[in-house]
PDB file of C-alpha atoms in Angstrom:
ATOM      1  CA  MET A 204     -14.830 -15.947  -6.464  1.00 43.00           C
ATOM      2  CA  GLU A 205     -13.423 -19.960  -5.383  1.00 45.00           C
ATOM      3  CA  GLY A 206     -10.127 -20.858  -5.684  1.00 47.00           C
ATOM      4  CA  GLY A 207      -8.448 -17.967  -8.171  1.00 51.00           C
ATOM      5  CA  ALA A 208      -6.770 -15.233  -7.704  1.00 57.00           C
ATOM      6  CA  GLY A 209      -8.790 -13.079  -9.502  1.00 55.00           C
ATOM      7  CA  LEU A 210      -8.488 -13.196 -13.732  1.00 55.00           C
ATOM      8  CA  SER A 211      -7.194 -10.069 -15.554  1.00 65.00           C
ATOM      9  CA  ASN A 212      -5.186 -10.336 -18.808  1.00 74.00           C
ATOM     10  CA  PRO A 213      -3.062  -7.190 -18.960  1.00 84.00           C
ATOM     11  CA  ARG A 214      -0.696  -7.093 -22.180  1.00 88.00           C
ATOM     12  CA  THR A 215       0.768  -3.863 -22.013  1.00 95.00           C
ATOM     13  CA  VAL A 216       3.791  -3.029 -18.967  1.00 95.00           C
ATOM     14  CA  GLU A 217       1.219   0.230 -18.583  1.00 95.00           C
ATOM     15  CA  GLU A 218      -1.735  -2.611 -18.138  1.00 95.00           C
ATOM     16  CA  VAL A 219       0.845  -4.722 -15.785  1.00 96.00           C
ATOM     17  CA  PHE A 220       1.269  -2.296 -13.495  1.00 96.00           C
ATOM     18  CA  ARG A 221      -2.370  -1.308 -13.457  1.00 94.00           C
ATOM     19  CA  ASP A 222      -3.112  -5.362 -12.433  1.00 95.00           C
ATOM     20  CA  PHE A 223      -0.009  -4.760  -9.719  1.00 96.00           C
ATOM     21  CA  LYS A 224      -0.939  -0.800  -8.211  1.00 95.00           C
ATOM     22  CA  GLY A 225      -5.234  -3.018  -7.513  1.00 95.00           C
ATOM     23  CA  ARG A 226      -4.205  -6.432  -6.460  1.00 96.00           C
ATOM     24  CA  ARG A 227      -1.678  -4.553  -3.768  1.00 97.00           C
ATOM     25  CA  ALA A 228      -4.026  -2.353  -2.891  1.00 95.00           C
ATOM     26  CA  ALA A 229      -6.876  -4.600  -1.934  1.00 96.00           C
ATOM     27  CA  ILE A 230      -4.217  -6.441   0.212  1.00 97.00           C
ATOM     28  CA  VAL A 231      -2.758  -3.441   1.726  1.00 95.00           C
ATOM     29  CA  LYS A 232      -6.178  -2.824   2.627  1.00 95.00           C
ATOM     30  CA  ALA A 233      -7.382  -6.343   4.267  1.00 96.00           C
ATOM     31  CA  LEU A 234      -3.921  -5.897   6.782  1.00 95.00           C
ATOM     32  CA  THR A 235      -4.564  -2.208   7.139  1.00 93.00           C
ATOM     33  CA  SER A 236      -8.293  -1.131   7.557  1.00 91.00           C
ATOM     34  CA  ASP A 237     -10.012  -3.961   7.038  1.00 94.00           C
ATOM     35  CA  VAL A 238      -7.607  -6.203   9.453  1.00 94.00           C
ATOM     36  CA  GLY A 239     -10.480  -7.082  11.991  1.00 94.00           C
ATOM     37  CA  GLU A 240     -12.105  -8.418   9.798  1.00 96.00           C
ATOM     38  CA  PHE A 241      -9.500 -10.280   7.978  1.00 97.00           C
ATOM     39  CA  TYR A 242      -8.276 -11.226  10.878  1.00 95.00           C
ATOM     40  CA  GLN A 243     -12.078 -12.867  11.505  1.00 95.00           C
ATOM     41  CA  GLN A 244     -11.659 -14.623   8.457  1.00 96.00           C
ATOM     42  CA  CYS A 245      -8.792 -16.318   8.879  1.00 96.00           C
ATOM     43  CA  ASP A 246      -9.441 -18.778  11.470  1.00 95.00           C
ATOM     44  CA  PRO A 247      -7.650 -21.436  11.666  1.00 94.00           C
ATOM     45  CA  GLU A 248      -9.797 -24.443  12.214  1.00 93.00           C
ATOM     46  CA  LYS A 249     -10.704 -24.148   8.739  1.00 93.00           C
ATOM     47  CA  GLU A 250      -8.978 -25.973   5.611  1.00 91.00           C
ATOM     48  CA  ASN A 251      -5.898 -24.326   4.317  1.00 92.00           C
ATOM     49  CA  LEU A 252      -6.926 -20.109   3.376  1.00 96.00           C
ATOM     50  CA  CYS A 253      -4.838 -17.997   0.789  1.00 96.00           C
ATOM     51  CA  LEU A 254      -5.713 -13.888   0.880  1.00 97.00           C
ATOM     52  CA  TYR A 255      -5.713 -12.699  -2.461  1.00 97.00           C
ATOM     53  CA  GLY A 256      -6.261  -9.349  -3.990  1.00 96.00           C
ATOM     54  CA  LEU A 257      -8.464  -8.885  -6.870  1.00 96.00           C
ATOM     55  CA  PRO A 258      -7.121  -5.930 -10.042  1.00 95.00           C
ATOM     56  CA  ASN A 259     -11.234  -4.056  -8.806  1.00 94.00           C
ATOM     57  CA  GLU A 260      -9.071  -3.317  -4.876  1.00 94.00           C
ATOM     58  CA  GLN A 261     -11.078  -6.065  -3.702  1.00 96.00           C
ATOM     59  CA  TRP A 262      -9.698  -8.429  -1.380  1.00 97.00           C
ATOM     60  CA  GLU A 263     -10.768 -12.141  -0.372  1.00 96.00           C
ATOM     61  CA  VAL A 264     -10.012 -14.956   1.667  1.00 97.00           C
ATOM     62  CA  ASN A 265     -10.297 -18.461  -0.115  1.00 95.00           C
ATOM     63  CA  LEU A 266      -9.118 -21.431  -0.989  1.00 93.00           C
ATOM     64  CA  PRO A 267      -7.571 -22.786  -3.497  1.00 91.00           C
ATOM     65  CA  ALA A 268      -7.698 -22.730  -6.872  1.00 86.00           C
ATOM     66  CA  GLU A 269      -8.400 -26.480  -7.490  1.00 84.00           C
ATOM     67  CA  GLU A 270      -6.865 -26.593 -11.157  1.00 82.00           C
ATOM     68  CA  VAL A 271      -3.306 -27.432 -12.022  1.00 79.00           C
ATOM     69  CA  PRO A 272      -1.836 -25.940 -13.064  1.00 83.00           C
ATOM     70  CA  PRO A 273      -3.211 -22.809 -12.084  1.00 84.00           C
ATOM     71  CA  GLU A 274      -4.886 -20.516 -14.359  1.00 85.00           C
ATOM     72  CA  LEU A 275      -2.372 -17.808 -12.398  1.00 90.00           C
ATOM     73  CA  PRO A 276       0.702 -18.005  -9.496  1.00 93.00           C
ATOM     74  CA  GLU A 277      -1.248 -18.532  -6.266  1.00 94.00           C
ATOM     75  CA  PRO A 278      -0.472 -16.224  -3.445  1.00 95.00           C
ATOM     76  CA  ALA A 279       0.726 -18.430   0.227  1.00 94.00           C
ATOM     77  CA  LEU A 280      -1.170 -21.196   1.434  1.00 93.00           C
ATOM     78  CA  GLY A 281      -2.396 -22.246   5.092  1.00 95.00           C
ATOM     79  CA  ILE A 282      -1.824 -18.163   6.234  1.00 96.00           C
ATOM     80  CA  ASN A 283      -4.827 -19.700   8.497  1.00 95.00           C
ATOM     81  CA  PHE A 284      -2.833 -22.097  10.288  1.00 94.00           C
ATOM     82  CA  ALA A 285      -0.336 -19.088  11.185  1.00 92.00           C
ATOM     83  CA  ARG A 286      -2.602 -17.001  12.997  1.00 94.00           C
ATOM     84  CA  ASP A 287      -3.144 -18.023  16.591  1.00 93.00           C
ATOM     85  CA  GLY A 288       0.538 -18.899  16.870  1.00 92.00           C
ATOM     86  CA  LEU A 289       2.127 -16.008  16.969  1.00 93.00           C
ATOM     87  CA  SER A 290       1.854 -12.027  17.523  1.00 93.00           C
ATOM     88  CA  GLU A 291      -0.598 -10.124  15.765  1.00 93.00           C
ATOM     89  CA  LYS A 292       1.873  -7.582  14.517  1.00 92.00           C
ATOM     90  CA  GLU A 293       4.166 -10.955  13.566  1.00 95.00           C
ATOM     91  CA  TRP A 294       1.651 -12.963  12.117  1.00 96.00           C
ATOM     92  CA  LEU A 295       0.231 -10.099   9.884  1.00 96.00           C
ATOM     93  CA  SER A 296       3.760  -8.627   8.711  1.00 95.00           C
ATOM     94  CA  LEU A 297       4.085 -13.166   7.560  1.00 96.00           C
ATOM     95  CA  VAL A 298       1.389 -12.741   5.232  1.00 97.00           C
ATOM     96  CA  ALA A 299       2.847  -9.161   3.861  1.00 97.00           C
ATOM     97  CA  ILE A 300       5.830 -11.059   2.647  1.00 97.00           C
ATOM     98  CA  HIS A 301       4.292 -13.951   1.282  1.00 97.00           C
ATOM     99  CA  SER A 302       1.749 -11.077  -0.256  1.00 97.00           C
ATOM    100  CA  ASP A 303       4.861  -8.840  -1.731  1.00 97.00           C
ATOM    101  CA  THR A 304       6.076 -12.354  -3.192  1.00 97.00           C
ATOM    102  CA  TRP A 305       2.773 -13.479  -4.607  1.00 97.00           C
ATOM    103  CA  LEU A 306       2.584  -9.860  -6.358  1.00 97.00           C
ATOM    104  CA  LEU A 307       5.456 -10.378  -8.133  1.00 97.00           C
ATOM    105  CA  SER A 308       4.996 -13.280  -9.364  1.00 96.00           C
ATOM    106  CA  VAL A 309       1.586 -12.755 -10.670  1.00 96.00           C
ATOM    107  CA  SER A 310       2.691  -9.373 -12.482  1.00 96.00           C
ATOM    108  CA  PHE A 311       6.307 -11.224 -14.163  1.00 95.00           C
ATOM    109  CA  TYR A 312       4.162 -13.666 -14.820  1.00 95.00           C
ATOM    110  CA  PHE A 313       2.775 -11.617 -17.322  1.00 95.00           C
ATOM    111  CA  GLY A 314       5.407 -10.610 -18.247  1.00 94.00           C
ATOM    112  CA  SER A 315       6.242 -14.174 -20.134  1.00 94.00           C
ATOM    113  CA  ARG A 316       3.418 -14.836 -21.160  1.00 92.00           C
ATOM    114  CA  PHE A 317       3.237 -11.573 -23.241  1.00 93.00           C
ATOM    115  CA  ALA A 318       6.909 -11.919 -24.003  1.00 94.00           C
ATOM    116  CA  PHE A 319       8.049  -8.958 -22.248  1.00 95.00           C
ATOM    117  CA  ASP A 320      11.395  -8.065 -23.487  1.00 96.00           C
ATOM    118  CA  LYS A 321      14.571  -6.709 -21.472  1.00 96.00           C
ATOM    119  CA  ALA A 322      14.024  -3.480 -21.580  1.00 96.00           C
ATOM    120  CA  ASP A 323      10.028  -3.825 -20.785  1.00 96.00           C
ATOM    121  CA  ARG A 324      10.832  -5.932 -17.503  1.00 96.00           C
ATOM    122  CA  LYS A 325      13.509  -3.077 -16.637  1.00 96.00           C
ATOM    123  CA  ARG A 326      10.711  -0.319 -17.053  1.00 96.00           C
ATOM    124  CA  LEU A 327       7.944  -2.815 -15.490  1.00 96.00           C
ATOM    125  CA  PHE A 328      10.305  -3.943 -12.409  1.00 96.00           C
ATOM    126  CA  ASP A 329      11.422   0.097 -11.817  1.00 96.00           C
ATOM    127  CA  MET A 330       7.419   0.835 -11.902  1.00 96.00           C
ATOM    128  CA  ILE A 331       7.033  -1.805  -9.388  1.00 96.00           C
ATOM    129  CA  ASN A 332       9.958  -0.490  -7.168  1.00 95.00           C
ATOM    130  CA  GLY A 333       8.771   2.523  -6.415  1.00 93.00           C
ATOM    131  CA  VAL A 334       5.928   1.754  -4.638  1.00 93.00           C
ATOM    132  CA  PRO A 335       6.217   0.749  -1.359  1.00 93.00           C
ATOM    133  CA  THR A 336       5.828  -2.768  -0.559  1.00 95.00           C
ATOM    134  CA  ILE A 337       3.146  -4.114   1.821  1.00 96.00           C
ATOM    135  CA  PHE A 338       5.317  -5.056   4.387  1.00 95.00           C
ATOM    136  CA  GLU A 339       6.937  -1.387   5.090  1.00 93.00           C
ATOM    137  CA  VAL A 340       3.434  -0.332   4.868  1.00 92.00           C
ATOM    138  CA  VAL A 341       2.026  -3.146   7.324  1.00 92.00           C
ATOM    139  CA  THR A 342       5.040  -2.918   9.154  1.00 89.00           C
ATOM    140  CA  GLY A 343       5.449   1.340   8.805  1.00 83.00           C
ATOM    141  CA  ASN A 344       8.909   0.596   7.546  1.00 76.00           C
ATOM    142  CA  MET A 345       8.489   3.525   5.044  1.00 64.00           C
ATOM    143  CA  LYS A 346       9.332   6.003   8.022  1.00 56.00           C
ATOM    144  CA  LYS A 347      12.272   6.982   7.107  1.00 53.00           C
ATOM    145  CA  GLN A 348      12.351   7.232   4.141  1.00 56.00           C
ATOM    146  CA  THR A 349       8.988   9.616   4.087  1.00 54.00           C
ATOM    147  CA  LYS A 350      11.240  11.048   6.867  1.00 55.00           C
ATOM    148  CA  GLU A 351      14.325  12.343   4.339  1.00 54.00           C
ATOM    149  CA  LYS A 352      11.226  12.887   1.667  1.00 54.00           C
ATOM    150  CA  SER A 353       9.912  15.394   4.868  1.00 52.00           C
ATOM    151  CA  SER A 354      12.689  17.334   4.845  1.00 50.00           C
ATOM    152  CA  ALA A 355      12.962  18.252   1.647  1.00 49.00           C
ATOM    153  CA  ALA A 356       9.263  18.788   1.208  1.00 49.00           C
ATOM    154  CA  ASN A 357      10.192  21.540   4.285  1.00 49.00           C
ATOM    155  CA  ARG A 358      12.426  22.759   2.464  1.00 46.00           C
ATOM    156  CA  ASN A 359      10.828  24.118  -0.593  1.00 47.00           C
ATOM    157  CA  GLY A 360       7.356  24.649   1.812  1.00 46.00           C
ATOM    158  CA  ASN A 361       5.064  21.325   1.233  1.00 47.00           C
ATOM    159  CA  LEU A 362       4.416  18.934   3.474  1.00 46.00           C
ATOM    160  CA  SER A 363       5.518  20.610   6.375  1.00 42.00           C
ATOM    161  CA  LYS A 364       4.149  18.587   9.137  1.00 42.00           C
ATOM    162  CA  SER A 365       5.155  21.592  11.917  1.00 41.00           C
ATOM    163  CA  ASP A 366       2.235  23.501  10.099  1.00 44.00           C
ATOM    164  CA  SER A 367      -0.491  20.873   9.754  1.00 47.00           C
ATOM    165  CA  LYS A 368      -0.955  16.913   9.730  1.00 58.00           C
ATOM    166  CA  VAL A 369      -3.289  17.760   6.429  1.00 59.00           C
ATOM    167  CA  ILE A 370      -3.253  19.228   3.740  1.00 56.00           C
ATOM    168  CA  SER A 371      -4.599  19.265   0.705  1.00 54.00           C
ATOM    169  CA  SER A 372      -4.296  18.367  -2.385  1.00 49.00           C
ATOM    170  CA  ASP A 373      -3.176  22.231  -4.200  1.00 48.00           C
ATOM    171  CA  GLY A 374      -0.648  22.324  -1.438  1.00 47.00           C
ATOM    172  CA  LYS A 375      -2.860  24.247   0.741  1.00 41.00           C
ATOM    173  CA  ASN A 376      -2.766  24.048   4.652  1.00 46.00           C
ATOM    174  CA  SER A 377      -6.650  22.438   4.667  1.00 43.00           C
ATOM    175  CA  LYS A 378      -6.649  24.560   8.503  1.00 39.00           C
ATOM    176  CA  ALA A 379      -5.266  27.502   6.850  1.00 35.00           C
ATOM    177  CA  MET A 380      -1.866  27.807   8.196  1.00 37.00           C
ATOM    178  CA  GLN A 381       0.354  29.150   5.671  1.00 38.00           C
ATOM    179  CA  ALA A 382       3.541  26.832   4.584  1.00 38.00           C
ATOM    180  CA  ASN A 383       7.249  28.655   4.129  1.00 42.00           C
ATOM    181  CA  ASN A 384       7.281  28.899   0.617  1.00 44.00           C
ATOM    182  CA  GLU A 385      10.330  31.378   0.800  1.00 44.00           C
ATOM    183  CA  GLU A 386      13.396  28.487  -0.390  1.00 47.00           C
ATOM    184  CA  ASP A 387      13.556  27.929  -3.756  1.00 50.00           C
ATOM    185  CA  GLY A 388      15.790  27.884  -6.464  1.00 49.00           C
ATOM    186  CA  SER A 389      18.855  25.634  -5.652  1.00 47.00           C
ATOM    187  CA  GLU A 390      16.576  23.484  -3.443  1.00 49.00           C
ATOM    188  CA  GLU A 391      14.580  22.177  -6.230  1.00 48.00           C
ATOM    189  CA  GLU A 392      17.679  19.332  -6.843  1.00 46.00           C
ATOM    190  CA  ASP A 393      16.979  18.609  -3.212  1.00 47.00           C
ATOM    191  CA  GLU A 394      13.225  18.012  -4.000  1.00 44.00           C
ATOM    192  CA  ASP A 395      14.352  15.509  -7.284  1.00 45.00           C
ATOM    193  CA  GLU A 396      16.736  13.401  -5.728  1.00 43.00           C
ATOM    194  CA  HIS A 397      14.042  12.241  -3.108  1.00 45.00           C
ATOM    195  CA  GLY A 398      11.044  12.299  -5.981  1.00 53.00           C
ATOM    196  CA  GLU A 399       7.374  12.876  -5.094  1.00 66.00           C
ATOM    197  CA  THR A 400       5.842  12.032  -1.636  1.00 76.00           C
ATOM    198  CA  LEU A 401       3.694   8.232  -1.963  1.00 79.00           C
ATOM    199  CA  CYS A 402       1.248   7.680   0.271  1.00 82.00           C
ATOM    200  CA  GLY A 403       1.681   4.706   2.305  1.00 80.00           C
ATOM    201  CA  ALA A 404      -1.846   2.741   1.736  1.00 81.00           C
ATOM    202  CA  CYS A 405      -2.137   3.337  -2.323  1.00 78.00           C
ATOM    203  CA  GLY A 406       1.804   4.090  -3.123  1.00 75.00           C
ATOM    204  CA  ASP A 407       0.394   6.774  -5.907  1.00 76.00           C
ATOM    205  CA  GLY A 408       2.360  10.730  -5.503  1.00 72.00           C
ATOM    206  CA  ASP A 409       0.083  13.466  -5.281  1.00 64.00           C
ATOM    207  CA  GLY A 410      -2.886  13.907  -6.629  1.00 49.00           C
ATOM    208  CA  THR A 411      -4.269  16.179  -9.108  1.00 45.00           C
ATOM    209  CA  GLY A 412      -8.124  16.464  -7.936  1.00 49.00           C
ATOM    210  CA  THR A 413      -9.386  19.351  -6.172  1.00 47.00           C
ATOM    211  CA  ASP A 414     -10.899  17.082  -3.408  1.00 58.00           C
ATOM    212  CA  ASP A 415      -7.951  15.430  -2.794  1.00 78.00           C
ATOM    213  CA  PHE A 416      -6.284  15.853   0.746  1.00 84.00           C
ATOM    214  CA  TRP A 417      -3.464  13.897   2.670  1.00 89.00           C
ATOM    215  CA  ILE A 418      -3.097  12.892   6.649  1.00 90.00           C
ATOM    216  CA  CYS A 419      -0.071  12.120   8.697  1.00 91.00           C
ATOM    217  CA  CYS A 420       0.502   9.653  10.702  1.00 88.00           C
ATOM    218  CA  ASP A 421       1.817  11.664  14.425  1.00 88.00           C
ATOM    219  CA  VAL A 422       3.225   7.782  15.163  1.00 85.00           C
ATOM    220  CA  CYS A 423       5.457   6.913  11.342  1.00 83.00           C
ATOM    221  CA  GLU A 424       5.166   9.966   9.980  1.00 83.00           C
ATOM    222  CA  VAL A 425       4.128   8.212   7.281  1.00 84.00           C
ATOM    223  CA  TRP A 426       1.166  10.477   4.690  1.00 86.00           C
ATOM    224  CA  PHE A 427      -1.566   9.104   3.790  1.00 85.00           C
ATOM    225  CA  HIS A 428      -4.424  10.265   1.015  1.00 85.00           C
ATOM    226  CA  GLY A 429      -7.076  10.791   3.156  1.00 86.00           C
ATOM    227  CA  LYS A 430      -9.581   8.346   0.915  1.00 84.00           C
ATOM    228  CA  CYS A 431      -7.613   5.486   0.928  1.00 83.00           C
ATOM    229  CA  VAL A 432      -7.815   5.833   4.877  1.00 85.00           C
ATOM    230  CA  LYS A 433     -11.607   6.825   5.474  1.00 84.00           C
ATOM    231  CA  ILE A 434     -10.556   9.881   6.976  1.00 87.00           C
ATOM    232  CA  THR A 435     -12.428  13.146   5.686  1.00 86.00           C
ATOM    233  CA  PRO A 436     -11.480  16.843   6.190  1.00 87.00           C
ATOM    234  CA  ALA A 437     -14.276  17.611   8.561  1.00 85.00           C
ATOM    235  CA  ARG A 438     -12.990  14.546  10.982  1.00 86.00           C
ATOM    236  CA  ALA A 439      -9.261  15.320  10.319  1.00 86.00           C
ATOM    237  CA  GLU A 440      -9.811  18.559  12.128  1.00 86.00           C
ATOM    238  CA  HIS A 441     -10.352  17.589  15.154  1.00 85.00           C
ATOM    239  CA  ILE A 442      -8.045  14.675  15.254  1.00 87.00           C
ATOM    240  CA  LYS A 443      -5.673  15.671  17.815  1.00 86.00           C
ATOM    241  CA  GLN A 444      -3.250  12.790  17.131  1.00 88.00           C
ATOM    242  CA  TYR A 445      -4.012  11.108  14.052  1.00 89.00           C
ATOM    243  CA  LYS A 446      -2.458   6.815  13.869  1.00 86.00           C
ATOM    244  CA  CYS A 447      -3.012   4.989  10.649  1.00 85.00           C
ATOM    245  CA  PRO A 448      -4.149   1.361  10.462  1.00 80.00           C
ATOM    246  CA  ALA A 449      -0.676  -0.567  10.727  1.00 77.00           C
ATOM    247  CA  CYS A 450       0.211   1.594  14.167  1.00 79.00           C
ATOM    248  CA  SER A 451      -3.448   1.181  16.069  1.00 76.00           C
ATOM    249  CA  ASN A 452      -3.038  -2.393  14.874  1.00 69.00           C
ATOM    250  CA  LYS A 453       0.730  -2.827  16.554  1.00 61.00           C
ATOM    251  CA  ARG A 454      -0.032  -4.103  19.768  1.00 53.00           C
ATOM    252  CA  ALA A 455      -0.760  -7.832  19.745  1.00 43.00           C
ATOM    253  CA  ARG A 456      -4.399  -9.207  20.328  1.00 48.00           C
ATOM    254  CA  PRO A 457      -5.239 -10.416  23.403  1.00 46.00           C
TER     255      PRO A 457
END
């Protein structure tokens, strides 16, 4: 697709949020697990390029839309020109900030187009605000939030990093180390206060599938769905120290 942001036609708050999450997941993938390919495609010798996140969770680097005004709001133009003038970390952070802004503009474009009222706009914003920003994922700024949630979960016997860095979707440790489930009662208030743990890549909470599992980055202590960072339970068993894609790419490219 040349010059387009991925056509979609969501009409309800839930549909717009689903569109937002698909586009967000695509951009997170480009800036983390697919960062090598993304870096190569952003050649400063090429024309003005944009990073598009599509509703189907696929991303692409392409020229901007030719029509004026475009069908949808356009992402930041010319991201490739700044690539070699900044460290990789700074450049990715800059792209992440502009991408967060673009995602909001697309979502509220749909809100205006389909005449969302004040209550719907607030509900949409609250849903979006409940998901970590791309900037937070790429820079590891979720660390403080995740530590707070992990602390609350540890008091309730869930997601205990001291037990293991990998858990399955039913809360059982995949390395057969049993969590402490003795404390409950009044501790439920802490759990409600901090909410569920969110995946640092897709932003979703605890999975419900029997084969879903989580892995925690030993650097930033952010939790991820294994499928989001391409780590299987079998592979995780042989990882002594796991680094998420963002932490693995926190060094300047020579």
